[in-house]
Backbone as a ProteinNet text record, in pm:
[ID]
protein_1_A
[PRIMARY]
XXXXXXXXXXXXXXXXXXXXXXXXXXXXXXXXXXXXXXXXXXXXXXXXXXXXXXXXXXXXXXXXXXXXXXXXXXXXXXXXXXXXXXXXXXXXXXXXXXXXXXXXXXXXXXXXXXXXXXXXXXXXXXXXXXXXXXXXXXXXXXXXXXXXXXXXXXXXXXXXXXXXXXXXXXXXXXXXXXXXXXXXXXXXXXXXXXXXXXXXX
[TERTIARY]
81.8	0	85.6	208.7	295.1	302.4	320.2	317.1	180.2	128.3	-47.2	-166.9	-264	-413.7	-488.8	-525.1	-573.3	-738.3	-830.2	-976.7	-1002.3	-1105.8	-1134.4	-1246.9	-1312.4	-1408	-1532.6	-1614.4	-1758.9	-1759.9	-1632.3	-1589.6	-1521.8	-1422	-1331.9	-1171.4	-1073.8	-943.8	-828.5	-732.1	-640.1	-524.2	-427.2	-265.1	-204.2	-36.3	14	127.1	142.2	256.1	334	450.9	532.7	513.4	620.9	651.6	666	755.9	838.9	708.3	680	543.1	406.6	370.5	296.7	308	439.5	487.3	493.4	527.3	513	379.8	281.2	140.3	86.9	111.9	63.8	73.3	219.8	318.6	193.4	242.8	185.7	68.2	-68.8	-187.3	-236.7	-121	-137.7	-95.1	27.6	16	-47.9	-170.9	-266.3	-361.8	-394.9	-512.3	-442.5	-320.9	-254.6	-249.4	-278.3	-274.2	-442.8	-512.3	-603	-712.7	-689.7	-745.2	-847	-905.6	-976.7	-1097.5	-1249.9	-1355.8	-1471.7	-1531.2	-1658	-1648.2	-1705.9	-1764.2	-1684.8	-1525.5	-1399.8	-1380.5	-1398.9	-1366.7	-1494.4	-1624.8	-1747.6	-1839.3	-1759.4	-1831.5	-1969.8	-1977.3	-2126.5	-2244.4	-2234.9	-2318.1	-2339.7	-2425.6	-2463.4	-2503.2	-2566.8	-2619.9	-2529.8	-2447.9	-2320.5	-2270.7	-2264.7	-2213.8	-2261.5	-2408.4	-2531.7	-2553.9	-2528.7	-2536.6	-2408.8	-2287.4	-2171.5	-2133.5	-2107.5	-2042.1	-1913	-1839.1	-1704.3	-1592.8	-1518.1	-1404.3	-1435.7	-1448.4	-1500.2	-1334.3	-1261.5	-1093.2	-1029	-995.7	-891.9	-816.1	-721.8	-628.4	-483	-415.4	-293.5	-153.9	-210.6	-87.7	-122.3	-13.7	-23.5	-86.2	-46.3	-73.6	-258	-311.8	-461.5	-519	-441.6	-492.6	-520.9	-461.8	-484.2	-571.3	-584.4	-662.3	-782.2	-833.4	-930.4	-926	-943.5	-921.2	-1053.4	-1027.4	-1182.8	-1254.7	-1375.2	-1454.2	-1488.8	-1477.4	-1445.6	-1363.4	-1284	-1157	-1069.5	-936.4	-833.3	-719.3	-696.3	-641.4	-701	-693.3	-765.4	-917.4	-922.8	-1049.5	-1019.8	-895	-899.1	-1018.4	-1011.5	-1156.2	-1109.9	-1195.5	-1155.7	-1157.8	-1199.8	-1195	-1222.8	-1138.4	-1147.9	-1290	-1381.9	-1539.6	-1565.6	-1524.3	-1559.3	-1457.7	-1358.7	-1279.6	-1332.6	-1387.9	-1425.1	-1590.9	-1627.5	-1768.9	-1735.7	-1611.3	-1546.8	-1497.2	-1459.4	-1403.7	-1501.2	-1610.4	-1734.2	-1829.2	-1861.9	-1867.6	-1810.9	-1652.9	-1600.7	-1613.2	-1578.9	-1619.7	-1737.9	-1870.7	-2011.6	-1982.7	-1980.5	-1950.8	-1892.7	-1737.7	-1670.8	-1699.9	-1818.6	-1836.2	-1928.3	-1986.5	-2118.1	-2089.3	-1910	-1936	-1754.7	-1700.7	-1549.5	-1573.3	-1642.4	-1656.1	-1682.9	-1743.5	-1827.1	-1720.5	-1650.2	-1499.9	-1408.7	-1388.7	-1265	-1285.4	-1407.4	-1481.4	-1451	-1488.9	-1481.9	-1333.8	-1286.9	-1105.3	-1033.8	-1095.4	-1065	-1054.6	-1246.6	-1243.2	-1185.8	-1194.2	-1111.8	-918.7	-873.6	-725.6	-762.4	-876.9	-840.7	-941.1	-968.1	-1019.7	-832.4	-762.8	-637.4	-619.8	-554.6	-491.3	-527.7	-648.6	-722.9	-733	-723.1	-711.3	-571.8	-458.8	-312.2	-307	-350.4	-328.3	-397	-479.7	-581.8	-505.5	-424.7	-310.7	-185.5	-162.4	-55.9	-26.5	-161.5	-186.8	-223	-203.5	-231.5	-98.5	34.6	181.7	212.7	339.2	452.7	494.9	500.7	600.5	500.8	375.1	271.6	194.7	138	54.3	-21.9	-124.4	-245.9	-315.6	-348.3	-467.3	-580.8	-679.2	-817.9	-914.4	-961.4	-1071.5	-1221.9	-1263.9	-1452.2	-1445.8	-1552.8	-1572.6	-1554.1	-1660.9	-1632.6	-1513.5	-1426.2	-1299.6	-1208.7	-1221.6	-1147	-1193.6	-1314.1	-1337.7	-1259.3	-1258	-1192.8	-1036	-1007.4	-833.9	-850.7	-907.9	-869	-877.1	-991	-962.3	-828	-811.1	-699	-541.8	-529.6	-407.7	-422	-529.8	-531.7	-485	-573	-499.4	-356.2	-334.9	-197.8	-138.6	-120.9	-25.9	-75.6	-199.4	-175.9	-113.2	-98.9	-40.1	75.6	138.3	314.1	341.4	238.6	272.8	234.8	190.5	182.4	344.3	401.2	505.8	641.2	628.5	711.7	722.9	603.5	547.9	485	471	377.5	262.2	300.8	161.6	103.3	130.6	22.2	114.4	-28.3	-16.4	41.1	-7.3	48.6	214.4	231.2	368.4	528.5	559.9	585.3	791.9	740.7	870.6	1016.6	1041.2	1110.9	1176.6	1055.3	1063.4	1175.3	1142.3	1213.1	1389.4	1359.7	1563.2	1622	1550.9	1611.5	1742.9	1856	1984.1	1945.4	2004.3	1987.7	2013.3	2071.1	2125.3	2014.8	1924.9	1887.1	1760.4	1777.4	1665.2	1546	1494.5	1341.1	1307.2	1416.7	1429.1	1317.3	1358.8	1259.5	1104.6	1070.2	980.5	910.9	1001.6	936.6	929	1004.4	949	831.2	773.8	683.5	560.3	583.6	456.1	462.7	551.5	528.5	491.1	508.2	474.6	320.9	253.4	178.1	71	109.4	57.2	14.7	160	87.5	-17.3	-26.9	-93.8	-220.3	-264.3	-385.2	-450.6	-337.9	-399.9	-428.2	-333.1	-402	-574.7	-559.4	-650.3	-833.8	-797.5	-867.8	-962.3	-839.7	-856.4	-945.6	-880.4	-987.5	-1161.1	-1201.1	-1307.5	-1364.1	-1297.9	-1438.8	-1501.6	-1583.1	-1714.3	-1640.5
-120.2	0	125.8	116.6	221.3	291.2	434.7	495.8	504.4	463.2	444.8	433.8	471.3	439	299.5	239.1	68.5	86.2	52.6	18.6	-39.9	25	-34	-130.4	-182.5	-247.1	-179.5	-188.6	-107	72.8	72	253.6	318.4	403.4	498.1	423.2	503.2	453.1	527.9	378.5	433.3	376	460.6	511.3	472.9	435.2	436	533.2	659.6	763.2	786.2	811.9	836.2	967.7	1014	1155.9	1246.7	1229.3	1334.4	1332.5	1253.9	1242	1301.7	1293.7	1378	1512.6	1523.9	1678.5	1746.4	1692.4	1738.5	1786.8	1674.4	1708.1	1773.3	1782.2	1899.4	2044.6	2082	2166.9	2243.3	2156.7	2184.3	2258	2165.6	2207.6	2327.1	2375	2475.6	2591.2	2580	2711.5	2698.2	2576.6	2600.3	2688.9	2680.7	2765.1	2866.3	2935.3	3056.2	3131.2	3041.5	3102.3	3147.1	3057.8	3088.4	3202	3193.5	3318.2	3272.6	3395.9	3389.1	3396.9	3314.1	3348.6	3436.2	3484	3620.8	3627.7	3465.4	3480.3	3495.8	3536.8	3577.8	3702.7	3749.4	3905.4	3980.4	3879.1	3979.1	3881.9	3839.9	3742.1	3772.6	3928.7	3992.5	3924.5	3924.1	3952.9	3790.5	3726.7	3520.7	3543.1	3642.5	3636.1	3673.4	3746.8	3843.8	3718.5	3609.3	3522.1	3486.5	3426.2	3402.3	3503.5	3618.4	3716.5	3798.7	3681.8	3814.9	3747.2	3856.8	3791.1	3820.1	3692.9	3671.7	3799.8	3771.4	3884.4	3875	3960.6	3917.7	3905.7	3922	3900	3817.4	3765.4	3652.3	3696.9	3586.9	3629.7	3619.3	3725.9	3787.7	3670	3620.9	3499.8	3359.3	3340.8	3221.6	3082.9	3054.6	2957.9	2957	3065.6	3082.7	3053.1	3145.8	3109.4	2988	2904.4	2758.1	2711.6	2701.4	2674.7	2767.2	2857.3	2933.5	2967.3	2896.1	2896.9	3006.1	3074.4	3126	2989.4	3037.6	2893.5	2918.4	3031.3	3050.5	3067.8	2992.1	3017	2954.6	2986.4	2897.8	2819.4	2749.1	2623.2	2575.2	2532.5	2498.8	2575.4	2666.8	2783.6	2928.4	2930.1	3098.6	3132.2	3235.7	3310.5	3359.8	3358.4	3402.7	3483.6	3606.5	3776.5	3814.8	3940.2	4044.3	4029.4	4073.1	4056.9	3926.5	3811.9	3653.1	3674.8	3728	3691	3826.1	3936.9	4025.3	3962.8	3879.2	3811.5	3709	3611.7	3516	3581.6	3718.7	3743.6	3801.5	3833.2	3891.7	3783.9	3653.3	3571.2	3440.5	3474.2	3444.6	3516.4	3631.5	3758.4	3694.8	3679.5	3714.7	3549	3465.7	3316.6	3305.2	3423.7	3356.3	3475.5	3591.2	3666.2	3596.7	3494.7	3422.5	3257.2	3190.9	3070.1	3094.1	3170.8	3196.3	3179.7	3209.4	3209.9	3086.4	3027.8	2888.4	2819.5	2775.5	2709.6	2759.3	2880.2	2882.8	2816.9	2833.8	2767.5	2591.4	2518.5	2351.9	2383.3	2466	2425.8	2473.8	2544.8	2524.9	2419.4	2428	2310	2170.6	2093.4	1998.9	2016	2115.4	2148.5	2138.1	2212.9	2180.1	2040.8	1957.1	1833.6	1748.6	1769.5	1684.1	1734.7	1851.5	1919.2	1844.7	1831	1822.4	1646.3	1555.2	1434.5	1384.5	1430.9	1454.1	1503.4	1558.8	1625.2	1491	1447.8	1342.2	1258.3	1148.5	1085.3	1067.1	1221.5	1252	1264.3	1322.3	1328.5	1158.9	1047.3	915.1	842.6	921.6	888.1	953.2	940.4	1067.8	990.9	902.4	846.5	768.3	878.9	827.6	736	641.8	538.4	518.7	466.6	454.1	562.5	644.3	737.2	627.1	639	565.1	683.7	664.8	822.2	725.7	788.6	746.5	766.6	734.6	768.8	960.2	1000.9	1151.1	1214.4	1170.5	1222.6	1183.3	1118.1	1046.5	1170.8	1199.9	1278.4	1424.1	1439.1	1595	1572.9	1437.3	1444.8	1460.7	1358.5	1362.7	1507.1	1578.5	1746.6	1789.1	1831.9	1882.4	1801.8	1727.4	1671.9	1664.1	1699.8	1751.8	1948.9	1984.9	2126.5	2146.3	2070.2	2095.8	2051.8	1916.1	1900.5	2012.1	2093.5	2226.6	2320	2339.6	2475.6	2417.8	2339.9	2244.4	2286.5	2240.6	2215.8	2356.5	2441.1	2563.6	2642.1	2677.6	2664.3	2613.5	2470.9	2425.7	2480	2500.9	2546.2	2425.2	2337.3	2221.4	2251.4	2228.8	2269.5	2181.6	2076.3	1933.9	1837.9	1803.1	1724.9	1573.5	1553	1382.4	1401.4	1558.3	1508.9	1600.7	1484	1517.2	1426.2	1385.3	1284.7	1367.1	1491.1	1581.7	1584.4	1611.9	1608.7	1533	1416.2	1234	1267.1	1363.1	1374.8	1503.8	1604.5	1662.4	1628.4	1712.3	1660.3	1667.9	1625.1	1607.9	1736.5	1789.2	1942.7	2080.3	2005.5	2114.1	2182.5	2335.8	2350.2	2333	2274.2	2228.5	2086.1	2003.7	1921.3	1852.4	1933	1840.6	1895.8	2011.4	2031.5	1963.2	1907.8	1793.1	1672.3	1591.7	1490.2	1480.3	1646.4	1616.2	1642.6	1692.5	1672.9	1529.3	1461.3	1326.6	1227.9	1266.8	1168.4	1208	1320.4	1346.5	1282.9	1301.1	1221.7	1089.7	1028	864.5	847.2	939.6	913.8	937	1066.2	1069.6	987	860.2	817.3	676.8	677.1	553	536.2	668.4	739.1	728.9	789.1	731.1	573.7	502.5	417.3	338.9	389.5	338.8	360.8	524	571.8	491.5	443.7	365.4	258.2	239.6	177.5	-6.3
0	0	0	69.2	80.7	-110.6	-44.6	-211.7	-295.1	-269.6	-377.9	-294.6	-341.7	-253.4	-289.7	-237.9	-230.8	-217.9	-264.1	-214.5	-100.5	1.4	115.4	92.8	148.1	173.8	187.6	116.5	97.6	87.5	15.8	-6.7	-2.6	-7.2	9.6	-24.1	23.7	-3.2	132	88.1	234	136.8	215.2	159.7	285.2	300.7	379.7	364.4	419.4	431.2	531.4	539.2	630.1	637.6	776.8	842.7	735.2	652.2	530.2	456.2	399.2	278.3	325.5	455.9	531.3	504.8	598.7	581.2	453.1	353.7	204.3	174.1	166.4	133.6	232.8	343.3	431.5	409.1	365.7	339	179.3	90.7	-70.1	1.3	45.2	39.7	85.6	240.1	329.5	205.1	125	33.5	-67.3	-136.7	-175.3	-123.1	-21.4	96.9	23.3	81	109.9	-32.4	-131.4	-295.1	-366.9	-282.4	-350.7	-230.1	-112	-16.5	45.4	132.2	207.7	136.3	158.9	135.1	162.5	70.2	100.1	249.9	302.2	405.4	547.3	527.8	606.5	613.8	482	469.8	547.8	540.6	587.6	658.7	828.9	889.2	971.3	950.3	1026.9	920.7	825.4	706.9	681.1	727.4	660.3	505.9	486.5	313.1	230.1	281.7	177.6	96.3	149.9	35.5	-82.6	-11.3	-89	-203	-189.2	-328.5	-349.8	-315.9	-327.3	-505.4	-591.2	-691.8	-697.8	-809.3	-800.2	-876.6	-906.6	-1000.5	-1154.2	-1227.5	-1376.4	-1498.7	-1378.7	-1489	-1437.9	-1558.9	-1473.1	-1384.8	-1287.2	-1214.5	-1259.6	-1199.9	-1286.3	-1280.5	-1156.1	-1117.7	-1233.1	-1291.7	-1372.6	-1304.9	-1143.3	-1111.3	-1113.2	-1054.5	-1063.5	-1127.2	-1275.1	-1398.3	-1446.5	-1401.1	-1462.3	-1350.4	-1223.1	-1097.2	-1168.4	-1246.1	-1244.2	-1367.5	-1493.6	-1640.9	-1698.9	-1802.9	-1865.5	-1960.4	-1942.4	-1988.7	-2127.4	-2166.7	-2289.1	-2382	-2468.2	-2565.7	-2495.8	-2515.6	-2467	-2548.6	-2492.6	-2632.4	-2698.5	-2841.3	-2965.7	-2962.2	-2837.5	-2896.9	-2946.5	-3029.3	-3118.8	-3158.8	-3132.1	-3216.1	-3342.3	-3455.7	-3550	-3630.6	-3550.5	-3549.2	-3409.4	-3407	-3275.8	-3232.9	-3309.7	-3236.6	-3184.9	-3242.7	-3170.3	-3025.6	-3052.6	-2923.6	-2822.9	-2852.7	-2752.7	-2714.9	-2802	-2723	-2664.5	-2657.3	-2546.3	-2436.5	-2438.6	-2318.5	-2258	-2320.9	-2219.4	-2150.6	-2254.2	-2219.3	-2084.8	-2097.7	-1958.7	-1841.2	-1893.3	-1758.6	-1685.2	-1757.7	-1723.1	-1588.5	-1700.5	-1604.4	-1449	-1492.9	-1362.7	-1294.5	-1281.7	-1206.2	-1141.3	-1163.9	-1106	-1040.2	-1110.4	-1087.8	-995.1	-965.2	-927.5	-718.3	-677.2	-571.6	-501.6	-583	-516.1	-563.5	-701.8	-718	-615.8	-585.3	-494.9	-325.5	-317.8	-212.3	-194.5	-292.1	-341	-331.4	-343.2	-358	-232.1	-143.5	11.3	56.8	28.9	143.5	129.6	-21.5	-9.5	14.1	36.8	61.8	209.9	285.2	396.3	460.9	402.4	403.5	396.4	345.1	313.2	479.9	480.3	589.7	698.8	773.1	820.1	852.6	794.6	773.5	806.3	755.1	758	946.8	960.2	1104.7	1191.3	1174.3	1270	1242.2	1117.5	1130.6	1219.7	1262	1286.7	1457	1456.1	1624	1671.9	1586.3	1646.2	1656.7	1547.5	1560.1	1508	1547.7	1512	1353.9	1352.8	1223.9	1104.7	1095.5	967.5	984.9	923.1	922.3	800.6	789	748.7	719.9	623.3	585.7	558.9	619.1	540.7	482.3	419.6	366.8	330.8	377.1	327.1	179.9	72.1	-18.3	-39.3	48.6	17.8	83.7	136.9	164.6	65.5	1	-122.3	-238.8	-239.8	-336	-361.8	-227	-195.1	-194.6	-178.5	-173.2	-303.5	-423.6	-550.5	-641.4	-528.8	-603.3	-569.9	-451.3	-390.1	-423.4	-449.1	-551.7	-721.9	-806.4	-892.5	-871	-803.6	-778.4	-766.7	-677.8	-636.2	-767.4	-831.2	-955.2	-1077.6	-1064.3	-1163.6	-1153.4	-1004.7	-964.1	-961.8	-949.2	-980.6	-1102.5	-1213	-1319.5	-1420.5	-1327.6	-1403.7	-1355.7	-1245.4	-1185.3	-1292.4	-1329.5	-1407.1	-1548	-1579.3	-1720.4	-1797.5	-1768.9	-1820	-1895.2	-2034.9	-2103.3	-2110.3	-2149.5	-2188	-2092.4	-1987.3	-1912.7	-1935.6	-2006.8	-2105.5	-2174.5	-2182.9	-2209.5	-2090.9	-2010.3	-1886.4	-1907.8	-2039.6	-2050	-1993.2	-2065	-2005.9	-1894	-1769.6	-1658.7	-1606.7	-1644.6	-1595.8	-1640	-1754.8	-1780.6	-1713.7	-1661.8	-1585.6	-1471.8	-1491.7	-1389.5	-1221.3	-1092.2	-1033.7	-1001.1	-1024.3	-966	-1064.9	-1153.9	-1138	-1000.9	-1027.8	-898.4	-862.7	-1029.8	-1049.4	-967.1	-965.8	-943.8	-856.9	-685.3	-570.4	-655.6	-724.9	-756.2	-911.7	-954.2	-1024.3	-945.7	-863.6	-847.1	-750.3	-656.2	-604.7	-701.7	-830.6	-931.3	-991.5	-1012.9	-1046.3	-939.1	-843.6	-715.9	-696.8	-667.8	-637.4	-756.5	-863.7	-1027.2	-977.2	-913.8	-883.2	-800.8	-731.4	-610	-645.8	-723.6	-786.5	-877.1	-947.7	-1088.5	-975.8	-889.5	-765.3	-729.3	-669.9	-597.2	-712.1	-821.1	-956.6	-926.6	-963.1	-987.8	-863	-741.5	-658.5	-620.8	-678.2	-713.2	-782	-916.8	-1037	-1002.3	-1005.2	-1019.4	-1024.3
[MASK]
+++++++++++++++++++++++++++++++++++++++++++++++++++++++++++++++++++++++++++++++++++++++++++++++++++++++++++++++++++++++++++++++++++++++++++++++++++++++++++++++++++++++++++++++++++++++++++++++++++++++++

């Protein structure tokens, strides 16, 4: 089980991690939180409805890693527009979307970062030197967000354009400085395509 997630018995999935591998995915997720911010309902905890009708930012965000954590839903790769007017009605078109759908995503991407956190910590407080993660079905769900996040924001970081082609990575020298930061996007890769696999049906 060490290294990969295994199927439990009537649901969910458990991993066996050590201290360091803990600390890693603890580490990543906490500056996930720290990248993507505080929610409506932090900035304005008097107010219970302010969320309920707060809307989101209508421009993308300026940080590359976001950008890919928070893509426009319009255009993109293999979507050029094919005049200025098609592409100024995609970008109004994205605007309109992620002013209405950006809040509640950054929300789903808390809470499963601090669903890992959070799980990782209850491990930890039972031994010092790792163990057993078990996750229910819906804790499985939220790890498999929150380690997809994390290997985007890695792999936006690296510059990874197409995910499928990572061959590169693997010939990098030991000395370069990308280094620990590729192999925790390829590690984290296994763990998710594990993690997958234990979800299907």
């Amino acid at each position: 089980m060490s290294g990969h997630f295994e199927s439990l018995p009537g649901g969910g999935a458990a991993v066996a991690l050590d201290d360091v591998e803990i600390s890693i995915i603890r580490s990543l997720a906490v500056q996930l939180l720290e990248l993507i911010g505080p929610g409506p309902a932090e900035d304005a905890p008097d107010d219970p409805l302010a969320e309920l009708f707060a809307e989101g930012p209508s421009e993308p965000p300026s940080d590359p890693v976001l950008r890919r954590l928070f893509p426009d839903a319009y255009g993109g790769p293999g979507g050029d527009p094919d005049s200025p007017e098609e592409a100024e009605e995609q970008r109004a078109h994205s605007a309109e979307f992620r002013r209405f759908t950006e809040n509640d995503l950054r929300a789903r991407k808390r809470d499963s970062a601090l669903a890992v956190i959070r799980s990782l910590d209850a491990l930890t407080s039972a031994s010092e030197e790792g163990g057993v993660l078990k996750l229910s079905q819906e804790e499985s769900g939220q790890w498999l967000g929150a380690l997809n996040d994390l290997r985007l924001a890695i792999g936006s970081r690296l510059e990874v354009v197409d995910e499928d082609d990572t061959d590169h990575l693997y010939r990098l020298p030991d000395e370069d400085p990308r280094k620990p930061m590729v192999m925790a996007y390829l590690w984290l890769g296994g763990l998710q395509e594990t993690l997958v696999t234990t979800l299907m049906p």
